[in-house]
Tab-separated table of C-alpha atoms and ligand atoms in Angstrom:
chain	number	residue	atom	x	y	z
A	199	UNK	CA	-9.151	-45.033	25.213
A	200	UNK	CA	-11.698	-44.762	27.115
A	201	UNK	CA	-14.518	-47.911	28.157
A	202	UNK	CA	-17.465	-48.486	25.841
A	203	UNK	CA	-19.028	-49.879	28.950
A	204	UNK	CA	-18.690	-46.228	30.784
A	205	UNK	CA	-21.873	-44.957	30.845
A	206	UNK	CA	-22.370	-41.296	29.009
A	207	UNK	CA	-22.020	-38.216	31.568
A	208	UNK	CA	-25.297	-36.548	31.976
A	209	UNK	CA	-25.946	-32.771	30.354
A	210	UNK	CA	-26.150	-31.872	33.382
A	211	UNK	CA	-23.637	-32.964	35.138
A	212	UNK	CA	-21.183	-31.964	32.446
A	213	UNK	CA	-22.997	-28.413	32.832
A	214	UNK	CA	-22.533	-28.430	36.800
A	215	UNK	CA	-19.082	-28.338	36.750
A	216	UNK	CA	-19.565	-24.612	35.215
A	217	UNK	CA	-20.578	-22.204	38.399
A	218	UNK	CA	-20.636	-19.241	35.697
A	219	UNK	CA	-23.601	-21.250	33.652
A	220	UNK	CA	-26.294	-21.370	36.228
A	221	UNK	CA	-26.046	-17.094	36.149
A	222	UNK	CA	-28.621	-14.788	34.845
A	223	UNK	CA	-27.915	-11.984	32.264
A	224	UNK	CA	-30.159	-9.456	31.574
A	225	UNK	CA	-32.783	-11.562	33.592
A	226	UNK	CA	-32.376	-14.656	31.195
A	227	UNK	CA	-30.030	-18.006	31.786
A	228	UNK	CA	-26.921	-16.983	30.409
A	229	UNK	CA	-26.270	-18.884	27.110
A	230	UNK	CA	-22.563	-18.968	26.421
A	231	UNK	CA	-21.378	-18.958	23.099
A	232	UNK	CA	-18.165	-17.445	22.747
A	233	UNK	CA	-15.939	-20.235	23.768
A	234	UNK	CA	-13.318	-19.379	20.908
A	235	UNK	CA	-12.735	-16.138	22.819
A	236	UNK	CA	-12.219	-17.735	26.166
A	237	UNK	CA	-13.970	-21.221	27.481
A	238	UNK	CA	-15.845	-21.046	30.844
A	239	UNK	CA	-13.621	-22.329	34.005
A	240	UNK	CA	-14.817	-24.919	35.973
A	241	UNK	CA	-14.545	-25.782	39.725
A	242	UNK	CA	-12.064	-28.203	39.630
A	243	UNK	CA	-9.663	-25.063	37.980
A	244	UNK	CA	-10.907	-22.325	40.569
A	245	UNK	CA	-10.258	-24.517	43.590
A	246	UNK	CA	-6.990	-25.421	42.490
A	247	UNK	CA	-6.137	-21.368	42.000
A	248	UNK	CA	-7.608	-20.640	45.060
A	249	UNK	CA	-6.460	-23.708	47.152
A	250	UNK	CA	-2.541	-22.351	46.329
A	251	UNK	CA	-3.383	-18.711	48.027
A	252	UNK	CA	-5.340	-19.583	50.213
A	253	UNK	CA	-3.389	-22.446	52.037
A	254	UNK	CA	0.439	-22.250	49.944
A	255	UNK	CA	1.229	-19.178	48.463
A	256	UNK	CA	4.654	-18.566	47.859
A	257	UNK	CA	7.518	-18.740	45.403
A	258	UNK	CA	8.622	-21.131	43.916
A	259	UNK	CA	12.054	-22.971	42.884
A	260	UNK	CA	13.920	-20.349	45.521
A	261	UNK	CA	12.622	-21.065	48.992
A	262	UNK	CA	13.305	-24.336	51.176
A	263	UNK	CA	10.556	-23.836	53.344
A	264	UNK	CA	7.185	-26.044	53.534
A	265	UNK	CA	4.985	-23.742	51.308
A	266	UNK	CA	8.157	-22.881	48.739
A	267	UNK	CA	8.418	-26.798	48.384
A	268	UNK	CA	4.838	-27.054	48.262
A	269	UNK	CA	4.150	-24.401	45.532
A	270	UNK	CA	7.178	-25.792	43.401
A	271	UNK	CA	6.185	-29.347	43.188
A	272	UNK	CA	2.233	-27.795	42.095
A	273	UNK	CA	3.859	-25.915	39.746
A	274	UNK	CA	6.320	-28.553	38.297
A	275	UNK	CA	3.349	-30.969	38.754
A	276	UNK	CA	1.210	-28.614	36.155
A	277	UNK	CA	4.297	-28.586	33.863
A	278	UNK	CA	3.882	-32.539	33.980
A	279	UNK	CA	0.490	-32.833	33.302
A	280	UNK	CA	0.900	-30.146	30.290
A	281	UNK	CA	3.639	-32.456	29.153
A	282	UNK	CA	1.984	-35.418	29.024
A	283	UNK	CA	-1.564	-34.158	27.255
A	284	UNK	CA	0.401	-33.175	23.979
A	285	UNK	CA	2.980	-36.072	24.330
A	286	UNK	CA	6.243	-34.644	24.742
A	287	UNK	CA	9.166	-36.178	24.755
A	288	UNK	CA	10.356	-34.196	28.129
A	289	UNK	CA	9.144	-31.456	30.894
A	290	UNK	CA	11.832	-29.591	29.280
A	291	UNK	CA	10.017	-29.414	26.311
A	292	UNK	CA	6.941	-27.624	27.956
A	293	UNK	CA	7.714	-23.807	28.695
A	294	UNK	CA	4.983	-21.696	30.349
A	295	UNK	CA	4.146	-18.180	28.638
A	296	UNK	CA	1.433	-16.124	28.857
A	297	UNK	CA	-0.480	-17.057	26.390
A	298	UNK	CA	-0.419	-18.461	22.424
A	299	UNK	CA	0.421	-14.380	21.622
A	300	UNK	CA	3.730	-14.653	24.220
A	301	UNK	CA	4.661	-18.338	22.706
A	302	UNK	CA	4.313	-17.344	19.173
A	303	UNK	CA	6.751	-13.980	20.142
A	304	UNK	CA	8.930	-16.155	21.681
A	305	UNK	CA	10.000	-18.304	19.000
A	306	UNK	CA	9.931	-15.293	16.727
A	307	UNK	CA	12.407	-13.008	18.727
A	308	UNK	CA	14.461	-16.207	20.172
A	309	UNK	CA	14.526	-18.692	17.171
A	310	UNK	CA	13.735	-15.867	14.806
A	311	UNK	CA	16.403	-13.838	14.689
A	312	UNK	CA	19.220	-16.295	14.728
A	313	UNK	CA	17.798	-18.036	12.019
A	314	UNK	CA	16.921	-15.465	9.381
A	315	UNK	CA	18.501	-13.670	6.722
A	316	UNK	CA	18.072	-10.832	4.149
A	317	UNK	CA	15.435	-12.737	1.461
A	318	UNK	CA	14.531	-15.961	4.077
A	319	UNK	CA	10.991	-16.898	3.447
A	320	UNK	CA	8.306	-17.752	6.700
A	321	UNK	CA	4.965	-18.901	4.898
A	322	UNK	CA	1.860	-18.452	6.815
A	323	UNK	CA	-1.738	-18.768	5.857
A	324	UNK	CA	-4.692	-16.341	4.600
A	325	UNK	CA	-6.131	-17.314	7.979
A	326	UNK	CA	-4.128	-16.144	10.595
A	327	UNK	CA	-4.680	-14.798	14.151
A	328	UNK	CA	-2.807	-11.255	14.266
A	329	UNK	CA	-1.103	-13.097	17.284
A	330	UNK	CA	0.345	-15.444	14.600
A	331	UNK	CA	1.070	-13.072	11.899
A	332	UNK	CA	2.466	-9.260	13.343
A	333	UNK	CA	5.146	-11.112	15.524
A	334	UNK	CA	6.846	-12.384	11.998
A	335	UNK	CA	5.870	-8.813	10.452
A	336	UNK	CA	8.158	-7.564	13.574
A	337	UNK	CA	10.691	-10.108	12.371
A	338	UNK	CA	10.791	-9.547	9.299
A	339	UNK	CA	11.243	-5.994	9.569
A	340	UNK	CA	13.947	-6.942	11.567
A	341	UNK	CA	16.097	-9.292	9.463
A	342	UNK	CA	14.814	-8.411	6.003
A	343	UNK	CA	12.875	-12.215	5.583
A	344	UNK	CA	9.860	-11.842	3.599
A	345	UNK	CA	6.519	-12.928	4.494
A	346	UNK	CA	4.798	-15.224	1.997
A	347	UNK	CA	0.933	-16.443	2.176
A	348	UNK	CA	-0.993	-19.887	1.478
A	349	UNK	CA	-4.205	-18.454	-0.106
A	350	UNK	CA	-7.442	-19.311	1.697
A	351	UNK	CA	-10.388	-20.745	-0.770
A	352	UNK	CA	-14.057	-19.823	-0.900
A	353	UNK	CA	-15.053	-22.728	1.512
A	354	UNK	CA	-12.661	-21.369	3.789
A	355	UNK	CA	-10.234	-23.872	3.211
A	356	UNK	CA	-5.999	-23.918	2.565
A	357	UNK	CA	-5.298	-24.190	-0.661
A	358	UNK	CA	-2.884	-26.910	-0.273
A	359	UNK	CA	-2.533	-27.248	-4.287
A	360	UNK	CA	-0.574	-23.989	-4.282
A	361	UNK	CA	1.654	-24.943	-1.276
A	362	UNK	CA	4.474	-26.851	-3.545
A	363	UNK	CA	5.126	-24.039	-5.446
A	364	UNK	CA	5.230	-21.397	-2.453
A	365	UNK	CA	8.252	-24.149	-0.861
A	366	UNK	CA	11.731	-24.011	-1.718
A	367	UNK	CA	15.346	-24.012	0.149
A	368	UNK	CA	14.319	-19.811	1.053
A	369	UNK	CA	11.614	-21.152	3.422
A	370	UNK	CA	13.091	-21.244	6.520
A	371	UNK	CA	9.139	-21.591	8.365
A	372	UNK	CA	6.045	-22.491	7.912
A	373	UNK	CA	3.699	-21.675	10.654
A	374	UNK	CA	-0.173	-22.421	10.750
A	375	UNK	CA	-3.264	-22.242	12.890
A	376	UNK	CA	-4.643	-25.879	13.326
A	377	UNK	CA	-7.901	-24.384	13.517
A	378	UNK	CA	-9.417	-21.324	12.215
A	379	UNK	CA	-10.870	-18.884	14.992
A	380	UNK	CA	-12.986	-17.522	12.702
A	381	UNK	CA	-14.095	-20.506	10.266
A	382	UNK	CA	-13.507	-22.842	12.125
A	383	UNK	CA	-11.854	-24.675	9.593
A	384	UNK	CA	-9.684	-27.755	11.240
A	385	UNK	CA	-6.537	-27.381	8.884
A	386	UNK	CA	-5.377	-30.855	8.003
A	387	UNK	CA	-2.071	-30.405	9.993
A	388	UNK	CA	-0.570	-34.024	8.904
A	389	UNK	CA	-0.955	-33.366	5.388
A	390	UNK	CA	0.575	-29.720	5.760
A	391	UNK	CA	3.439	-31.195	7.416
A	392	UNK	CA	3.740	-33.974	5.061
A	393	UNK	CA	4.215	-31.312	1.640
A	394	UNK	CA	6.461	-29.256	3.763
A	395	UNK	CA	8.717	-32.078	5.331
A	396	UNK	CA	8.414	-32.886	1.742
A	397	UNK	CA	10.013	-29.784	-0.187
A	398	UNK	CA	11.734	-27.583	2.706
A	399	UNK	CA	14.048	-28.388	5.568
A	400	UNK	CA	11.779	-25.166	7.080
A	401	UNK	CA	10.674	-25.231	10.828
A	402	UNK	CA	7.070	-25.700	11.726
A	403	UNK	CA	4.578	-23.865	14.245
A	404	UNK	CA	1.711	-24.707	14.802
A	405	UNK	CA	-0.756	-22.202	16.321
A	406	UNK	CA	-2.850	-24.664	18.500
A	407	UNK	CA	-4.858	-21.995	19.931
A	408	UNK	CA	-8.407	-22.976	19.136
A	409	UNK	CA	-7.366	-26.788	18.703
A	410	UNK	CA	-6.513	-28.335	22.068
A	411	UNK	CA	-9.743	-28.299	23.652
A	412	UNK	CA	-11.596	-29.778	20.548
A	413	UNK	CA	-9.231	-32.648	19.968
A	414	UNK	CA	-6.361	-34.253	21.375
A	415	UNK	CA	-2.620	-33.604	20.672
A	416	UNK	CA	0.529	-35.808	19.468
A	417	UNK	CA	3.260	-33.013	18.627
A	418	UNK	CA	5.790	-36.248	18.081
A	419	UNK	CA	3.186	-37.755	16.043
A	420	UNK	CA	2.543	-34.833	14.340
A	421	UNK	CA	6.382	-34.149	13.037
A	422	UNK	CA	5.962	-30.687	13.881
A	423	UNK	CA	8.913	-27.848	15.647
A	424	UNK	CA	6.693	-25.525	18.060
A	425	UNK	CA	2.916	-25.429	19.198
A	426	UNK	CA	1.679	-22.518	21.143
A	427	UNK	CA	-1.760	-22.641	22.613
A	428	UNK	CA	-3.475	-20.658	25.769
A	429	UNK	CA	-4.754	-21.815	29.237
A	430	UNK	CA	-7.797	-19.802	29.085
A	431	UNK	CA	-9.613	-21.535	25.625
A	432	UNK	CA	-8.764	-24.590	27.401
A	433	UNK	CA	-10.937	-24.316	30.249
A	434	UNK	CA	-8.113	-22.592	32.255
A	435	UNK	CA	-7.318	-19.108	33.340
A	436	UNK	CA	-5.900	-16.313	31.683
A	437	UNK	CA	-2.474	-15.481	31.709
A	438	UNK	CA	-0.842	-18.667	31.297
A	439	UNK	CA	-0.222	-20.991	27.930
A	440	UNK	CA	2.433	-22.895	26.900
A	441	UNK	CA	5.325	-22.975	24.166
A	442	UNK	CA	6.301	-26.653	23.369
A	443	UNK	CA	9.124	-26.989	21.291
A	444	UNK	CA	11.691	-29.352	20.146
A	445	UNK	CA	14.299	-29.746	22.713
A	446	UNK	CA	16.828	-29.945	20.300
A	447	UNK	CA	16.119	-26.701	19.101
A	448	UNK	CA	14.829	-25.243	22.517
A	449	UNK	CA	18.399	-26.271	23.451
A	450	UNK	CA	20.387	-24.066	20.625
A	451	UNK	CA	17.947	-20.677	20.792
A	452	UNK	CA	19.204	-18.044	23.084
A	453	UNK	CA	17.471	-16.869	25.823
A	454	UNK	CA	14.744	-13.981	25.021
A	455	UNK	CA	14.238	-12.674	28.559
A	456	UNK	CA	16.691	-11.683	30.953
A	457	UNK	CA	16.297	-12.305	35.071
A	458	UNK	CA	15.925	-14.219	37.875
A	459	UNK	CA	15.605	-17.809	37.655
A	460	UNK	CA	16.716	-18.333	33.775
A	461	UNK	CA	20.485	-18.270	34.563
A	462	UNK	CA	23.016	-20.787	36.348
A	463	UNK	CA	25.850	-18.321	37.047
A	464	UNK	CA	25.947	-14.518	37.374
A	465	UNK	CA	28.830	-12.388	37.201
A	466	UNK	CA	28.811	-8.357	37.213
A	467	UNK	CA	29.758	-8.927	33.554
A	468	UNK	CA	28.183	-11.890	32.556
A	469	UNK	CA	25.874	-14.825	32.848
A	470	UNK	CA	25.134	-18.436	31.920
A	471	UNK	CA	21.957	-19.893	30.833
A	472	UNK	CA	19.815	-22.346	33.853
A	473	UNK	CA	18.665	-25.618	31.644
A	474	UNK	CA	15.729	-26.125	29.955
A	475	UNK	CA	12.966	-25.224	30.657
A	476	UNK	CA	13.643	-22.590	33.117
A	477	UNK	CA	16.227	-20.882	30.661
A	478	UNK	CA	12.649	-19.339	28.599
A	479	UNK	CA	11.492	-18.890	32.050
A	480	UNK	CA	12.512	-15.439	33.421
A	481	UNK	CA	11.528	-13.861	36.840
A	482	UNK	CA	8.587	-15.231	38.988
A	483	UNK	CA	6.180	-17.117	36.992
A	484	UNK	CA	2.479	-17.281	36.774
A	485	UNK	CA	2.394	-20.018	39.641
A	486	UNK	CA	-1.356	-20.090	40.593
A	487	UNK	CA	-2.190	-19.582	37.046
A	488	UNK	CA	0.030	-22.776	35.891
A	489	UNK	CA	-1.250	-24.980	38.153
A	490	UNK	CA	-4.780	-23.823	37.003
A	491	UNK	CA	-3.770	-24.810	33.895
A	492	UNK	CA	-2.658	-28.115	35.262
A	493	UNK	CA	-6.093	-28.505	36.934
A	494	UNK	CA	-8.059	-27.582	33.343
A	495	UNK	CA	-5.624	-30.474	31.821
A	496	UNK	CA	-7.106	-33.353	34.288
A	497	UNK	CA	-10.262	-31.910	33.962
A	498	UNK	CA	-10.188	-32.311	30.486
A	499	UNK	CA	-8.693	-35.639	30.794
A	500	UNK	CA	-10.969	-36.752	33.345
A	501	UNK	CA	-13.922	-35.309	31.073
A	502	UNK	CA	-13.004	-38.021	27.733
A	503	UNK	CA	-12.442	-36.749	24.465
A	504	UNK	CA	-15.067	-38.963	23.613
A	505	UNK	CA	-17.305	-37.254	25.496
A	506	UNK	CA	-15.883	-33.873	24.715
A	507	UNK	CA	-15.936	-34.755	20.871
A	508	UNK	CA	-18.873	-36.472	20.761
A	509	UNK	CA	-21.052	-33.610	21.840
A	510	UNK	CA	-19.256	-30.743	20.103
A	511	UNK	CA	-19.678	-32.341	16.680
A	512	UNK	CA	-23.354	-33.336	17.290
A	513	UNK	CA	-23.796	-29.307	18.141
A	514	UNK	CA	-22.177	-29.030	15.150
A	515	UNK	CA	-24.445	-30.925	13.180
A	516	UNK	CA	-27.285	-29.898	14.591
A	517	UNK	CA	-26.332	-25.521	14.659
A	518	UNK	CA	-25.001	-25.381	11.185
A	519	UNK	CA	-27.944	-26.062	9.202
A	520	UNK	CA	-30.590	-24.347	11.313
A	521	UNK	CA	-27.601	-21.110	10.622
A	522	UNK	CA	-28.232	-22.327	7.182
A	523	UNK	CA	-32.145	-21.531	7.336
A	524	UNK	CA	-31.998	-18.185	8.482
A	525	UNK	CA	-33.048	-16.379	5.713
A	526	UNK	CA	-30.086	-14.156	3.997
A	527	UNK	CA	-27.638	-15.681	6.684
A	528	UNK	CA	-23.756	-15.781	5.341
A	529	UNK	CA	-21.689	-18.404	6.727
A	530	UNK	CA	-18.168	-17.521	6.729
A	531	UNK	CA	-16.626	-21.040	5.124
A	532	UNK	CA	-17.907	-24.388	4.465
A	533	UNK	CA	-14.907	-26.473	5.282
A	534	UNK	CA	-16.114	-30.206	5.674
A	535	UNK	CA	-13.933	-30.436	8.668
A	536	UNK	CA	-14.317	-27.728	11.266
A	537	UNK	CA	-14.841	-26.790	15.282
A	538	UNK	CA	-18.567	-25.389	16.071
A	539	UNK	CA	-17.326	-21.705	15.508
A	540	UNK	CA	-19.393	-20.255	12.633
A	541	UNK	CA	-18.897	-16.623	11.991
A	542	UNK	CA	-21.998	-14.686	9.847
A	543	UNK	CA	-23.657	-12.107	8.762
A	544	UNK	CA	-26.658	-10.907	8.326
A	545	UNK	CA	-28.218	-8.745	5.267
A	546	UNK	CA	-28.530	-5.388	6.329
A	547	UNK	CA	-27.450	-5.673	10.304
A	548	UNK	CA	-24.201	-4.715	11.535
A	549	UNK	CA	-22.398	-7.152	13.558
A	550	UNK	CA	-22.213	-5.404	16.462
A	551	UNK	CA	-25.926	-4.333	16.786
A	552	UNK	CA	-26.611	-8.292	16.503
A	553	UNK	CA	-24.136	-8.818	19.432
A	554	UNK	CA	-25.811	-6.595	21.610
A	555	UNK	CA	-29.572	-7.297	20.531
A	556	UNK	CA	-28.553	-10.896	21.435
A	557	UNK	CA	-26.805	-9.696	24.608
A	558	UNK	CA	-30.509	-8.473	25.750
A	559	UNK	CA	-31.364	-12.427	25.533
A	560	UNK	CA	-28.767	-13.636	27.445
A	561	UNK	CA	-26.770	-14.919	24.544
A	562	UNK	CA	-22.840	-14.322	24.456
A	563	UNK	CA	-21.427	-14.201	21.331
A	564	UNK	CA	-18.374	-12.303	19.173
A	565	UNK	CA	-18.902	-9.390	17.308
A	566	UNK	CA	-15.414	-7.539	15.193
A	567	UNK	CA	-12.985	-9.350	13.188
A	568	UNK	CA	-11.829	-11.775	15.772
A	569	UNK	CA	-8.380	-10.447	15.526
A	570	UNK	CA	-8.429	-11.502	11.833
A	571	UNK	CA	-8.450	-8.308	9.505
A	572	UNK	CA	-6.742	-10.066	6.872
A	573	UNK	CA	-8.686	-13.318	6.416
A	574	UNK	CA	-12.727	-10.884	6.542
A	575	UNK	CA	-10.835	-8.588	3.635
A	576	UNK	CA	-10.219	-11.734	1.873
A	577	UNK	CA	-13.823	-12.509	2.272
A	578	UNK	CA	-15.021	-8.699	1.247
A	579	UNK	CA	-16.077	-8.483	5.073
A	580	UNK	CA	-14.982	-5.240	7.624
A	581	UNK	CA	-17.050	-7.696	10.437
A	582	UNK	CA	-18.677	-10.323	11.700
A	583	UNK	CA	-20.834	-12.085	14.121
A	584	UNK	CA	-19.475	-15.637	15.655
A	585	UNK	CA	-20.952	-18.103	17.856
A	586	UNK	CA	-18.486	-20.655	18.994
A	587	UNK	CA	-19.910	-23.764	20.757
A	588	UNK	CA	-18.350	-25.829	23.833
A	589	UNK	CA	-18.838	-29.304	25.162
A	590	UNK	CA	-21.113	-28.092	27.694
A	591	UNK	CA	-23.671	-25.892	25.471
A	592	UNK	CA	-26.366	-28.137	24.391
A	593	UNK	CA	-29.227	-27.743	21.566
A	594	UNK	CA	-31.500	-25.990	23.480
A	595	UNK	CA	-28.822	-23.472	23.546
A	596	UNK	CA	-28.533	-23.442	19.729
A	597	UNK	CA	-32.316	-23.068	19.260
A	598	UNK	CA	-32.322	-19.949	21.773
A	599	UNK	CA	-29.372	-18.794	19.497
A	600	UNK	CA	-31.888	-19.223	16.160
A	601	UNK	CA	-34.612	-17.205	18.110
A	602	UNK	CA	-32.497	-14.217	18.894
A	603	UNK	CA	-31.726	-14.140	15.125
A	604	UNK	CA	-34.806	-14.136	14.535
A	605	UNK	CA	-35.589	-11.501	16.720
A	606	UNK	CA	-32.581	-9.634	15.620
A	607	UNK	CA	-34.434	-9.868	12.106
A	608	UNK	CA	-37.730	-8.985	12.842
A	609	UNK	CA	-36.131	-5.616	15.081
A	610	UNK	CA	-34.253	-4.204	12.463
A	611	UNK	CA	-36.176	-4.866	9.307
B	710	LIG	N1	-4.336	-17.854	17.682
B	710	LIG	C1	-5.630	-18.148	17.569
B	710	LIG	C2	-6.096	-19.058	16.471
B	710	LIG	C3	-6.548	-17.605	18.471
B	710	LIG	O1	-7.838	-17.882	18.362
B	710	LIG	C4	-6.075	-16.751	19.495
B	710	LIG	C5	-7.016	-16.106	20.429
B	710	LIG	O2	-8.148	-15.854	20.091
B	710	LIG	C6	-4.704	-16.497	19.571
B	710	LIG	C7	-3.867	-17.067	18.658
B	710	LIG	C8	-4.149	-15.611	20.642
B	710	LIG	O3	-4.348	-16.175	21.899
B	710	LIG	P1	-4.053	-15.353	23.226
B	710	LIG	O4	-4.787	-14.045	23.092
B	710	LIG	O5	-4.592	-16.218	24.320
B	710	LIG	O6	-2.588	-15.157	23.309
């Protein structure tokens, strides 16, 4: 909790921490607004990357020597800090991946295809990231499980009234994204967990991609089995995220990956597993992109929640219903809980050619499907556009946003 008496960071300030946001695009302040995509990186995160090649680069967990040591405890440090933000109940809990994609895989190939039979059910939502839907295609078509769907209302919402009735002994997992990339929608995880503690003895993953840098995280609180998420929307680098995962479970799945580092004895014919976490942990890691990560963690820590949530939902606020007043403007969902990501459209103007009309004003946003085919058929949609607000955007920023609509409008009518 953090000190009423604290005073509130300035704009500013918060902004400063950002070297990308003081650059120009096309000859106009950059205005950054596709944070669901990837969030800007700040100092603190870059020094720490750079810091480790420039002064300690080497391997880690192998050497003895001063910079081996060195890069170990930075990158077992990291592995702390990530343990700690979501409240696990060990390090061994935490394994580094490459991303939410590589965590989701993991527990798909590893957990996966022990645990599934001809006819098992995994039920996922009308709302998924492809990362968190074609790995349990690949499964199924592996083991012969079948995929089953939570339908996805007009407001963009679950439809938790039909979840009883798609729960029953076949469902061996239910995995869900906490929040929607391309709604928005914050899923209410508790109550999700609640109906399926409730009628299965199924696993649950969470995809907490778009969810850890809007809010914070309790996966003992929560009651959940796995959460996957990525350094990179997190205000970290690419090629890192993180699997956490029940160490009781973490203890009984097999290794996916074979190499250095994961084992504790070799033989020409055989080998035995190194303990958690390292066993999920094959060959040299990404060291200088975990202890990024690590950096992004304290910076978020050191940032507030309070802070961080306080702005994001007055952006919210304050976006939506200027979106609202652009005239013919379709917002994709209306969930009464959800991040600053609003995807649109707009009558008569493809996506794309409002993506790059808004490009020629600086402004950054998403233009596709945003890796969700499924959830814009559901919606009668091949594409849309999506601005996706951070902490550090501000209303001025939102306004800019309105004008390039309008722009967009006036251009192509
Ligand atoms: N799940 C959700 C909800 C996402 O938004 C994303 C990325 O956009 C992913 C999964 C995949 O993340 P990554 O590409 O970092 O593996």
């Amino acid at each position: 909790m953090e000190s009423p008496t604290l005073a509130k960071p300035k704009e500013s300030a918060l902004r400063a921490a950002f070297p990308v946001l003081s650059r120009k695009v096309h000859g106009k302040p950059l205005v950054y607004l596709d944070n669901a995509a990837t969030t800007l990186k700040p100092a603190a995160v870059l020094d720490a990357m750079d810091h480790y090649y420039r002064h300690g680069t080497a391997n880690i967990h192998r050497g003895i020597h001063t910079l081996a040591e060195e890069a170990t405890a930075a990158y077992e440090g990291a592995r702390d800090r990530v343990a700690a933000f979501v409240r696990a109940s060990s390090r061994g809990e935490i394994l580094f991946t490459r991303g939410t994609t590589e965590s989701i895989n993991l527990v798909a190939q590893a957990w996966g295809r022990g645990a599934l039979k001809p006819g098992d059910e995994i039920l996922l939502t009308g709302m998924e990231h492809h990362a968190n839907l074609v790995p349990w295609q690949l499964l199924r078509d592996a083991t012969g499980a079948v995929l089953r769907e939570i339908p996805v209302t007009e407001a963009g919402e679950l439809d938790l009234g039909a979840l009883p009735g798609l729960l029953g002994e076949r469902t061996k997992l239910v995995a869900f994204p906490w929040v929607s990339n391309a709604l928005g929608t914050v899923n209410p995880a508790a109550e999700l967990v609640r109906l399926v503690r409730q009628h299965c003895g199924g696993k649950i993953l969470v995809d907490g991609a778009q969810a850890v840098s809007h809010f914070p995280v309790d996966v003992g609180a929560l009651d959940i089995d796995f959460l996957a998420f990525s350094g990179h929307k997190l205000y970290g680098p690419t090629g890192i995220g993180v699997l956490w995962g029940r160490e009781s479970l973490l203890e009984a799945m097999p290794p996916w990956q074979g190499g250095g580092d994961m084992i504790k004895t070799v033989t020409f014919e055989s080998a035995s597993w190194n303990e958690l976490p390292h066993k999920f942990e094959a060959g040299t890691p990404a060291i200088a992109e975990a202890i990024g990560l690590g950096a992004a963690v304290a910076f978020v820590e050191e940032t507030g929640w309070e802070t961080i949530r306080e702005r994001e939902n007055e952006l919210r606020r304050y976006a939506e219903p200027l979106l609202g007043a652009v005239p013919g403007l379709r917002l994709l969902g209306a969930a009464g809980e959800r991040a600053p990501v609003f995807s649109f459209n707009l009558p008569g103007v493809h996506p794309s050619d409002i993506g790059a009309l808004l490009d020629t004003e600086g402004i950054a946003i998403r233009t596709g499907t945003h890796c969700t085919m499924p959830l814009h058929a559901r919606f009668g949609l091949s594409a849309s556009a999506r601005a996706s607000f951070a902490f550090y955007n501000t209303r001025h920023e939102a306004d800019l946003l309105l004008q390039g609509l309008d722009k967009v409008l006036r251009l192509t009518r």
